[in-house]
PDB file of C-alpha atoms and ligand atoms in Angstrom:
ATOM      1  CA  MET W   1      96.505 105.778 120.072  1.00 65.00           C
ATOM      2  CA  LYS W   2      93.789 108.256 120.988  1.00 80.00           C
ATOM      3  CA  SER W   3      94.952 111.668 122.130  1.00 93.00           C
ATOM      4  CA  LEU W   4      94.013 112.955 125.566  1.00 96.00           C
ATOM      5  CA  CYS W   5      91.652 115.516 124.021  1.00 97.00           C
ATOM      6  CA  ASP W   6      89.945 112.743 122.027  1.00 97.00           C
ATOM      7  CA  LYS W   7      89.479 110.704 125.196  1.00 97.00           C
ATOM      8  CA  LEU W   8      87.986 113.650 127.058  1.00 98.00           C
ATOM      9  CA  GLN W   9      85.699 114.297 124.105  1.00 97.00           C
ATOM     10  CA  THR W  10      84.578 110.645 124.004  1.00 97.00           C
ATOM     11  CA  ILE W  11      83.904 110.625 127.746  1.00 97.00           C
ATOM     12  CA  GLY W  12      81.993 113.895 127.501  1.00 98.00           C
ATOM     13  CA  ASP W  13      79.900 112.436 124.666  1.00 97.00           C
ATOM     14  CA  GLY W  14      79.241 109.308 126.736  1.00 98.00           C
ATOM     15  CA  ILE W  15      78.093 111.386 129.696  1.00 98.00           C
ATOM     16  CA  LEU W  16      75.778 113.374 127.434  1.00 98.00           C
ATOM     17  CA  SER W  17      74.272 110.254 125.923  1.00 97.00           C
ATOM     18  CA  ASP W  18      73.768 108.611 129.354  1.00 98.00           C
ATOM     19  CA  THR W  19      72.134 111.851 130.463  1.00 98.00           C
ATOM     20  CA  LYS W  20      69.726 111.795 127.511  1.00 98.00           C
ATOM     21  CA  VAL W  21      68.872 108.130 128.011  1.00 97.00           C
ATOM     22  CA  ALA W  22      67.880 109.022 131.590  1.00 97.00           C
ATOM     23  CA  TYR W  23      65.654 111.882 130.300  1.00 97.00           C
ATOM     24  CA  ARG W  24      67.811 114.354 132.158  1.00 97.00           C
ATOM     25  CA  GLN W  25      68.876 117.809 131.062  1.00 96.00           C
ATOM     26  CA  ALA W  26      72.038 118.225 129.019  1.00 94.00           C
ATOM     27  CA  ASN W  27      74.766 119.744 131.213  1.00 94.00           C
ATOM     28  CA  SER W  28      73.256 118.331 134.388  1.00 98.00           C
ATOM     29  CA  VAL W  29      76.315 116.106 134.913  1.00 98.00           C
ATOM     30  CA  GLN W  30      79.768 117.565 135.495  1.00 98.00           C
ATOM     31  CA  LEU W  31      82.992 115.698 134.734  1.00 98.00           C
ATOM     32  CA  LEU W  32      85.652 115.710 137.428  1.00 98.00           C
ATOM     33  CA  ALA W  33      88.986 114.508 136.003  1.00 98.00           C
ATOM     34  CA  VAL W  34      90.679 112.429 138.707  1.00 98.00           C
ATOM     35  CA  SER W  35      94.396 113.030 138.273  1.00 98.00           C
ATOM     36  CA  LYS W  36      95.835 111.236 141.313  1.00 97.00           C
ATOM     37  CA  HIS W  37      99.070 109.392 140.557  1.00 97.00           C
ATOM     38  CA  HIS W  38      99.489 111.215 137.263  1.00 97.00           C
ATOM     39  CA  PRO W  39     102.095 113.929 136.720  1.00 97.00           C
ATOM     40  CA  ALA W  40     101.300 117.648 136.632  1.00 98.00           C
ATOM     41  CA  ALA W  41     102.078 117.655 132.907  1.00 97.00           C
ATOM     42  CA  MET W  42      99.044 115.395 132.298  1.00 97.00           C
ATOM     43  CA  ILE W  43      96.813 117.878 134.097  1.00 98.00           C
ATOM     44  CA  GLN W  44      98.273 120.664 132.023  1.00 98.00           C
ATOM     45  CA  ALA W  45      97.551 118.704 128.849  1.00 98.00           C
ATOM     46  CA  ALA W  46      93.941 118.031 129.889  1.00 98.00           C
ATOM     47  CA  TYR W  47      93.585 121.708 130.800  1.00 98.00           C
ATOM     48  CA  GLY W  48      94.701 122.481 127.254  1.00 98.00           C
ATOM     49  CA  CYS W  49      91.739 120.405 126.029  1.00 98.00           C
ATOM     50  CA  GLY W  50      89.386 122.606 128.067  1.00 98.00           C
ATOM     51  CA  GLN W  51      89.031 120.522 131.246  1.00 98.00           C
ATOM     52  CA  ARG W  52      88.976 122.717 134.392  1.00 98.00           C
ATOM     53  CA  ALA W  53      87.908 120.534 137.343  1.00 98.00           C
ATOM     54  CA  PHE W  54      90.517 118.093 138.680  1.00 98.00           C
ATOM     55  CA  GLY W  55      90.316 115.718 141.650  1.00 98.00           C
ATOM     56  CA  GLU W  56      93.205 114.693 143.889  1.00 98.00           C
ATOM     57  CA  ASN W  57      93.361 112.173 146.733  1.00 97.00           C
ATOM     58  CA  TYR W  58      96.576 112.969 148.581  1.00 97.00           C
ATOM     59  CA  VAL W  59      97.401 116.330 150.139  1.00 98.00           C
ATOM     60  CA  GLN W  60     101.147 116.114 149.493  1.00 97.00           C
ATOM     61  CA  GLU W  61     100.662 115.189 145.861  1.00 98.00           C
ATOM     62  CA  MET W  62      98.130 117.960 145.411  1.00 98.00           C
ATOM     63  CA  GLN W  63     100.495 120.458 147.044  1.00 98.00           C
ATOM     64  CA  TYR W  64     103.167 119.902 144.457  1.00 97.00           C
ATOM     65  CA  LYS W  65     100.657 120.052 141.591  1.00 98.00           C
ATOM     66  CA  VAL W  66      99.021 123.248 142.856  1.00 98.00           C
ATOM     67  CA  GLU W  67     102.486 124.767 143.044  1.00 98.00           C
ATOM     68  CA  ALA W  68     103.534 123.546 139.587  1.00 98.00           C
ATOM     69  CA  LEU W  69     100.271 124.654 137.937  1.00 98.00           C
ATOM     70  CA  GLN W  70      99.553 127.879 139.805  1.00 97.00           C
ATOM     71  CA  ASP W  71      99.256 129.879 136.571  1.00 98.00           C
ATOM     72  CA  LEU W  72      96.262 127.808 135.409  1.00 98.00           C
ATOM     73  CA  ALA W  73      92.688 128.536 136.505  1.00 98.00           C
ATOM     74  CA  ILE W  74      92.134 125.007 137.800  1.00 98.00           C
ATOM     75  CA  GLU W  75      89.177 124.132 140.012  1.00 98.00           C
ATOM     76  CA  TRP W  76      90.693 121.735 142.578  1.00 98.00           C
ATOM     77  CA  HIS W  77      88.558 119.073 144.228  1.00 98.00           C
ATOM     78  CA  PHE W  78      89.851 116.993 147.104  1.00 98.00           C
ATOM     79  CA  ILE W  79      88.423 113.469 147.054  1.00 98.00           C
ATOM     80  CA  GLY W  80      90.718 111.584 149.445  1.00 97.00           C
ATOM     81  CA  ALA W  81      90.719 110.930 153.177  1.00 96.00           C
ATOM     82  CA  LEU W  82      91.486 114.184 154.993  1.00 97.00           C
ATOM     83  CA  GLN W  83      93.357 114.261 158.306  1.00 96.00           C
ATOM     84  CA  SER W  84      92.688 117.174 160.634  1.00 96.00           C
ATOM     85  CA  ASN W  85      96.316 118.395 160.462  1.00 96.00           C
ATOM     86  CA  LYS W  86      95.954 118.843 156.667  1.00 98.00           C
ATOM     87  CA  THR W  87      92.753 120.874 156.601  1.00 98.00           C
ATOM     88  CA  ARG W  88      94.416 124.290 156.186  1.00 98.00           C
ATOM     89  CA  PHE W  89      95.823 123.520 152.756  1.00 98.00           C
ATOM     90  CA  ILE W  90      92.443 122.254 151.530  1.00 98.00           C
ATOM     91  CA  ALA W  91      90.640 125.270 153.016  1.00 98.00           C
ATOM     92  CA  GLU W  92      93.043 127.565 151.184  1.00 98.00           C
ATOM     93  CA  GLN W  93      93.376 125.808 147.826  1.00 98.00           C
ATOM     94  CA  ALA W  94      90.352 123.648 147.076  1.00 98.00           C
ATOM     95  CA  MET W  95      86.961 124.650 145.717  1.00 98.00           C
ATOM     96  CA  TRP W  96      85.441 121.334 146.784  1.00 98.00           C
ATOM     97  CA  LEU W  97      85.886 118.580 149.367  1.00 98.00           C
ATOM     98  CA  HIS W  98      83.944 115.404 148.553  1.00 98.00           C
ATOM     99  CA  THR W  99      84.848 113.259 151.528  1.00 98.00           C
ATOM    100  CA  LEU W 100      83.644 115.057 154.628  1.00 98.00           C
ATOM    101  CA  ASP W 101      82.726 112.564 157.337  1.00 97.00           C
ATOM    102  CA  ARG W 102      83.366 114.306 160.669  1.00 97.00           C
ATOM    103  CA  LEU W 103      82.175 117.508 162.297  1.00 98.00           C
ATOM    104  CA  LYS W 104      85.627 118.283 163.672  1.00 98.00           C
ATOM    105  CA  ILE W 105      87.094 118.444 160.158  1.00 98.00           C
ATOM    106  CA  ALA W 106      84.175 120.575 158.987  1.00 98.00           C
ATOM    107  CA  GLN W 107      84.692 123.062 161.843  1.00 98.00           C
ATOM    108  CA  ARG W 108      88.388 123.388 161.101  1.00 98.00           C
ATOM    109  CA  LEU W 109      87.773 123.922 157.396  1.00 98.00           C
ATOM    110  CA  SER W 110      85.187 126.604 158.084  1.00 98.00           C
ATOM    111  CA  GLN W 111      87.562 128.408 160.453  1.00 98.00           C
ATOM    112  CA  GLN W 112      90.452 128.173 158.000  1.00 98.00           C
ATOM    113  CA  ARG W 113      88.617 129.112 154.793  1.00 98.00           C
ATOM    114  CA  PRO W 114      90.068 132.495 153.687  1.00 98.00           C
ATOM    115  CA  ASP W 115      87.623 135.407 153.440  1.00 97.00           C
ATOM    116  CA  HIS W 116      88.540 136.251 149.860  1.00 97.00           C
ATOM    117  CA  LEU W 117      87.323 132.845 148.638  1.00 98.00           C
ATOM    118  CA  PRO W 118      83.717 131.676 148.321  1.00 98.00           C
ATOM    119  CA  PRO W 119      82.571 129.120 150.920  1.00 98.00           C
ATOM    120  CA  LEU W 120      84.143 125.698 150.408  1.00 98.00           C
ATOM    121  CA  SER W 121      81.683 123.339 148.698  1.00 98.00           C
ATOM    122  CA  VAL W 122      81.473 120.049 150.570  1.00 98.00           C
ATOM    123  CA  CYS W 123      79.831 116.664 150.144  1.00 98.00           C
ATOM    124  CA  LEU W 124      79.270 114.183 152.931  1.00 98.00           C
ATOM    125  CA  GLN W 125      80.722 110.791 152.075  1.00 98.00           C
ATOM    126  CA  VAL W 126      78.154 108.055 152.703  1.00 97.00           C
ATOM    127  CA  ASN W 127      79.091 104.542 153.713  1.00 95.00           C
ATOM    128  CA  ILE W 128      76.127 103.078 151.863  1.00 91.00           C
ATOM    129  CA  SER W 129      76.986  99.409 152.055  1.00 80.00           C
ATOM    130  CA  GLU W 130      77.782  99.857 155.765  1.00 66.00           C
ATOM    131  CA  GLU W 131      81.096  98.051 155.614  1.00 67.00           C
ATOM    132  CA  SER W 132      82.834  98.970 158.844  1.00 60.00           C
ATOM    133  CA  SER W 133      86.245  98.988 157.134  1.00 61.00           C
ATOM    134  CA  LYS W 134      85.261 101.714 154.656  1.00 72.00           C
ATOM    135  CA  SER W 135      85.239 105.397 155.372  1.00 85.00           C
ATOM    136  CA  GLY W 136      82.143 107.532 155.247  1.00 94.00           C
ATOM    137  CA  VAL W 137      79.132 108.251 157.395  1.00 96.00           C
ATOM    138  CA  PHE W 138      76.467 105.611 157.961  1.00 94.00           C
ATOM    139  CA  PRO W 139      73.071 106.572 156.459  1.00 95.00           C
ATOM    140  CA  GLU W 140      71.408 106.819 159.880  1.00 95.00           C
ATOM    141  CA  GLU W 141      74.014 109.378 160.985  1.00 96.00           C
ATOM    142  CA  ILE W 142      73.858 111.582 157.903  1.00 97.00           C
ATOM    143  CA  THR W 143      71.013 113.871 158.961  1.00 97.00           C
ATOM    144  CA  ALA W 144      72.558 114.805 162.293  1.00 97.00           C
ATOM    145  CA  LEU W 145      75.903 115.638 160.672  1.00 98.00           C
ATOM    146  CA  ALA W 146      74.282 117.579 157.805  1.00 97.00           C
ATOM    147  CA  LYS W 147      72.318 119.728 160.257  1.00 96.00           C
ATOM    148  CA  GLU W 148      75.547 120.743 161.971  1.00 97.00           C
ATOM    149  CA  VAL W 149      77.525 121.302 158.770  1.00 98.00           C
ATOM    150  CA  VAL W 150      74.942 123.682 157.274  1.00 97.00           C
ATOM    151  CA  LYS W 151      75.443 125.962 160.295  1.00 97.00           C
ATOM    152  CA  LEU W 152      79.114 126.545 159.471  1.00 98.00           C
ATOM    153  CA  PRO W 153      79.501 129.927 157.774  1.00 98.00           C
ATOM    154  CA  ARG W 154      82.429 129.196 155.462  1.00 98.00           C
ATOM    155  CA  LEU W 155      81.223 125.838 154.158  1.00 98.00           C
ATOM    156  CA  ARG W 156      78.442 125.133 151.728  1.00 98.00           C
ATOM    157  CA  LEU W 157      76.955 121.678 151.969  1.00 98.00           C
ATOM    158  CA  ARG W 158      76.292 120.599 148.378  1.00 98.00           C
ATOM    159  CA  GLY W 159      75.316 116.950 148.643  1.00 98.00           C
ATOM    160  CA  LEU W 160      76.398 113.362 149.085  1.00 98.00           C
ATOM    161  CA  MET W 161      79.328 111.374 147.735  1.00 98.00           C
ATOM    162  CA  VAL W 162      79.750 107.621 147.578  1.00 97.00           C
ATOM    163  CA  ILE W 163      82.412 105.083 146.630  1.00 95.00           C
ATOM    164  CA  PRO W 164      80.464 101.830 146.438  1.00 93.00           C
ATOM    165  CA  LYS W 165      82.156  98.486 146.635  1.00 89.00           C
ATOM    166  CA  PRO W 166      83.021  97.373 143.081  1.00 88.00           C
ATOM    167  CA  GLN W 167      80.145  95.599 141.331  1.00 89.00           C
ATOM    168  CA  THR W 168      80.052  94.563 137.686  1.00 92.00           C
ATOM    169  CA  ASP W 169      76.311  94.087 137.301  1.00 95.00           C
ATOM    170  CA  ILE W 170      74.721  97.347 136.218  1.00 95.00           C
ATOM    171  CA  ASN W 171      71.486  96.649 138.082  1.00 96.00           C
ATOM    172  CA  GLN W 172      73.375  96.137 141.317  1.00 94.00           C
ATOM    173  CA  GLN W 173      75.348  99.311 140.661  1.00 95.00           C
ATOM    174  CA  ARG W 174      72.099 101.183 140.087  1.00 97.00           C
ATOM    175  CA  ALA W 175      70.472  99.819 143.222  1.00 96.00           C
ATOM    176  CA  THR W 176      73.329 101.188 145.323  1.00 96.00           C
ATOM    177  CA  PHE W 177      73.280 104.609 143.676  1.00 97.00           C
ATOM    178  CA  ALA W 178      69.481 104.741 144.009  1.00 98.00           C
ATOM    179  CA  LYS W 179      69.872 104.355 147.779  1.00 97.00           C
ATOM    180  CA  VAL W 180      72.150 107.379 147.874  1.00 97.00           C
ATOM    181  CA  ARG W 181      69.717 109.426 145.809  1.00 98.00           C
ATOM    182  CA  GLN W 182      66.859 108.482 148.139  1.00 98.00           C
ATOM    183  CA  LEU W 183      68.964 109.420 151.138  1.00 98.00           C
ATOM    184  CA  GLN W 184      69.610 112.801 149.550  1.00 98.00           C
ATOM    185  CA  GLU W 185      65.876 113.291 148.917  1.00 97.00           C
ATOM    186  CA  GLN W 186      65.095 112.489 152.555  1.00 97.00           C
ATOM    187  CA  LEU W 187      67.767 114.887 153.682  1.00 97.00           C
ATOM    188  CA  ASN W 188      66.383 117.657 151.515  1.00 97.00           C
ATOM    189  CA  GLN W 189      63.010 117.318 153.205  1.00 96.00           C
ATOM    190  CA  GLN W 190      64.696 118.078 156.515  1.00 95.00           C
ATOM    191  CA  LEU W 191      66.873 120.992 155.447  1.00 94.00           C
ATOM    192  CA  PRO W 192      65.636 124.550 154.833  1.00 92.00           C
ATOM    193  CA  THR W 193      64.811 125.015 151.116  1.00 91.00           C
ATOM    194  CA  ASP W 194      67.540 127.607 150.631  1.00 92.00           C
ATOM    195  CA  GLN W 195      70.039 124.973 151.768  1.00 94.00           C
ATOM    196  CA  ALA W 196      68.729 122.205 149.507  1.00 96.00           C
ATOM    197  CA  LEU W 197      71.431 119.851 148.301  1.00 98.00           C
ATOM    198  CA  ASP W 198      72.123 119.971 144.561  1.00 97.00           C
ATOM    199  CA  THR W 199      74.996 117.512 144.128  1.00 98.00           C
ATOM    200  CA  LEU W 200      75.340 113.751 143.930  1.00 98.00           C
ATOM    201  CA  SER W 201      79.024 112.922 143.522  1.00 98.00           C
ATOM    202  CA  MET W 202      78.891 109.338 142.297  1.00 98.00           C
ATOM    203  CA  GLY W 203      80.187 107.249 139.412  1.00 97.00           C
ATOM    204  CA  MET W 204      83.761 106.392 138.409  1.00 97.00           C
ATOM    205  CA  SER W 205      85.251 104.842 135.261  1.00 95.00           C
ATOM    206  CA  GLY W 206      83.558 101.491 135.851  1.00 94.00           C
ATOM    207  CA  ASP W 207      80.074 102.550 136.984  1.00 96.00           C
ATOM    208  CA  CYS W 208      79.511 105.989 135.550  1.00 97.00           C
ATOM    209  CA  SER W 209      76.495 105.102 133.361  1.00 97.00           C
ATOM    210  CA  ALA W 210      74.662 103.510 136.291  1.00 98.00           C
ATOM    211  CA  ALA W 211      75.384 106.574 138.434  1.00 98.00           C
ATOM    212  CA  ILE W 212      74.023 108.962 135.791  1.00 98.00           C
ATOM    213  CA  ALA W 213      70.907 106.817 135.409  1.00 98.00           C
ATOM    214  CA  GLU W 214      70.325 107.272 139.153  1.00 98.00           C
ATOM    215  CA  GLY W 215      70.868 111.003 139.282  1.00 98.00           C
ATOM    216  CA  ALA W 216      74.604 111.667 139.619  1.00 98.00           C
ATOM    217  CA  THR W 217      75.403 115.336 138.992  1.00 98.00           C
ATOM    218  CA  LEU W 218      79.168 114.897 139.149  1.00 98.00           C
ATOM    219  CA  VAL W 219      81.132 111.859 137.986  1.00 98.00           C
ATOM    220  CA  ARG W 220      84.731 111.303 139.066  1.00 98.00           C
ATOM    221  CA  ILE W 221      86.689 109.719 136.232  1.00 98.00           C
ATOM    222  CA  GLY W 222      90.369 108.816 136.382  1.00 97.00           C
ATOM    223  CA  THR W 223      91.474 105.710 134.497  1.00 96.00           C
ATOM    224  CA  ALA W 224      89.219 106.230 131.474  1.00 96.00           C
ATOM    225  CA  ILE W 225      90.871 109.620 130.878  1.00 96.00           C
ATOM    226  CA  PHE W 226      94.461 109.230 131.989  1.00 95.00           C
ATOM    227  CA  GLY W 227      95.016 105.470 131.793  1.00 92.00           C
ATOM    228  CA  LYS W 228      96.833 103.442 134.416  1.00 89.00           C
ATOM    229  CA  ARG W 229      98.100 105.420 137.385  1.00 85.00           C
ATOM    230  CA  VAL W 230     101.849 105.917 137.202  1.00 84.00           C
ATOM    231  CA  LEU W 231     103.204 107.910 140.162  1.00 79.00           C
TER     232      LEU W 231
HETATM  233  C1  PLP F 301      90.606 107.124 142.109  1.00 61.26           C
HETATM  234  C2  PLP F 301      89.255 107.646 142.396  1.00 61.26           C
HETATM  235  C3  PLP F 301      88.330 107.853 141.365  1.00 61.26           C
HETATM  236  C4  PLP F 301      88.593 107.521 139.917  1.00 61.26           C
HETATM  237  O1  PLP F 301      88.561 106.147 139.728  1.00 61.26           O
HETATM  238  P1  PLP F 301      88.736 105.525 138.252  1.00 61.26           P
HETATM  239  O2  PLP F 301      88.255 104.136 138.429  1.00 61.26           O
HETATM  240  O3  PLP F 301      90.184 105.607 137.929  1.00 61.26           O
HETATM  241  O4  PLP F 301      87.894 106.312 137.321  1.00 61.26           O
HETATM  242  C5  PLP F 301      87.094 108.394 141.704  1.00 61.26           C
HETATM  243  N1  PLP F 301      86.785 108.711 142.985  1.00 61.26           N
HETATM  244  C6  PLP F 301      87.644 108.509 143.985  1.00 61.26           C
HETATM  245  C7  PLP F 301      87.250 108.877 145.372  1.00 61.26           C
HETATM  246  C8  PLP F 301      88.904 107.971 143.728  1.00 61.26           C
HETATM  247  O5  PLP F 301      89.744 107.757 144.742  1.00 61.26           O
END
C-alpha cells in the first residue's frame, strides 16, 4: 500500500502536470487537503509530509482537531455550511472560509475577527447549476453580495468557490468550471483593481483535472489523499 506521503506526492505531481498541460504557471494551483471525517492523527501524518493547508466541513469536528493539533502551524480552511451561531470560532481559528453565501455571516465574521490576525480570506460559494436545493449564491446575485463583502474591514474577498453536481464527462465538468471562471472575470471588471479576486476554489478528487484546465487556483482533495471517510 502507498504511504500517505507517497499519495500526497503523486497528487502534487498530478496537479503540476495538469497545470503544465493548461499552459499555466507552476505553483499556480494550491492543494487543500480535505480532512473531514478523518482523525487528527491523519492530519498530523500529512503535516509530517509537508502539507500545511487542511479543510474541514463541521465546526465541532474542527474544534476538536484544532485543540488536538494546536502545536502545529496548520492553515485551517472551513469549507462547510456555516451557521451564524458558529461564526466566532471560524473568525478566531480559520485562515479561510470558502462557503460564504450571506451578508449577515460576513458581517459577523468581520466583527469577530481578532485584531492580531490578518483579515479572514473568504470565497463566495456559487450555485452555478442553480439547483434550489443546493447552497450557494445564484450567479445573478453574486455581484451585489461581493460589493458589500469587500467593504468589510476584517475580511478579504479572494474569489469564488463551487461544488458542482457530480458529472463524469470531463467536457461537462469543464463547461461548468468555465462558467465560474467567466463569472469571476465579470466580477473583477466591477471591483476596484486593488480588490481583484485571485482565487478559484474548484475541483475535488473526481474533477480536479477539469478544474485546473479551467483556471482553478485551489483544489480541495479529500478521498484521493486520505481514502474513505471513517469518522
Ligand atoms: C468533502 C469535500 C471535498 C473533498 O471531496 P473528495 O471527493 O473527497 O475529494 C471538497 N470540497 C468540499 C466542499 C467537500 O465537502
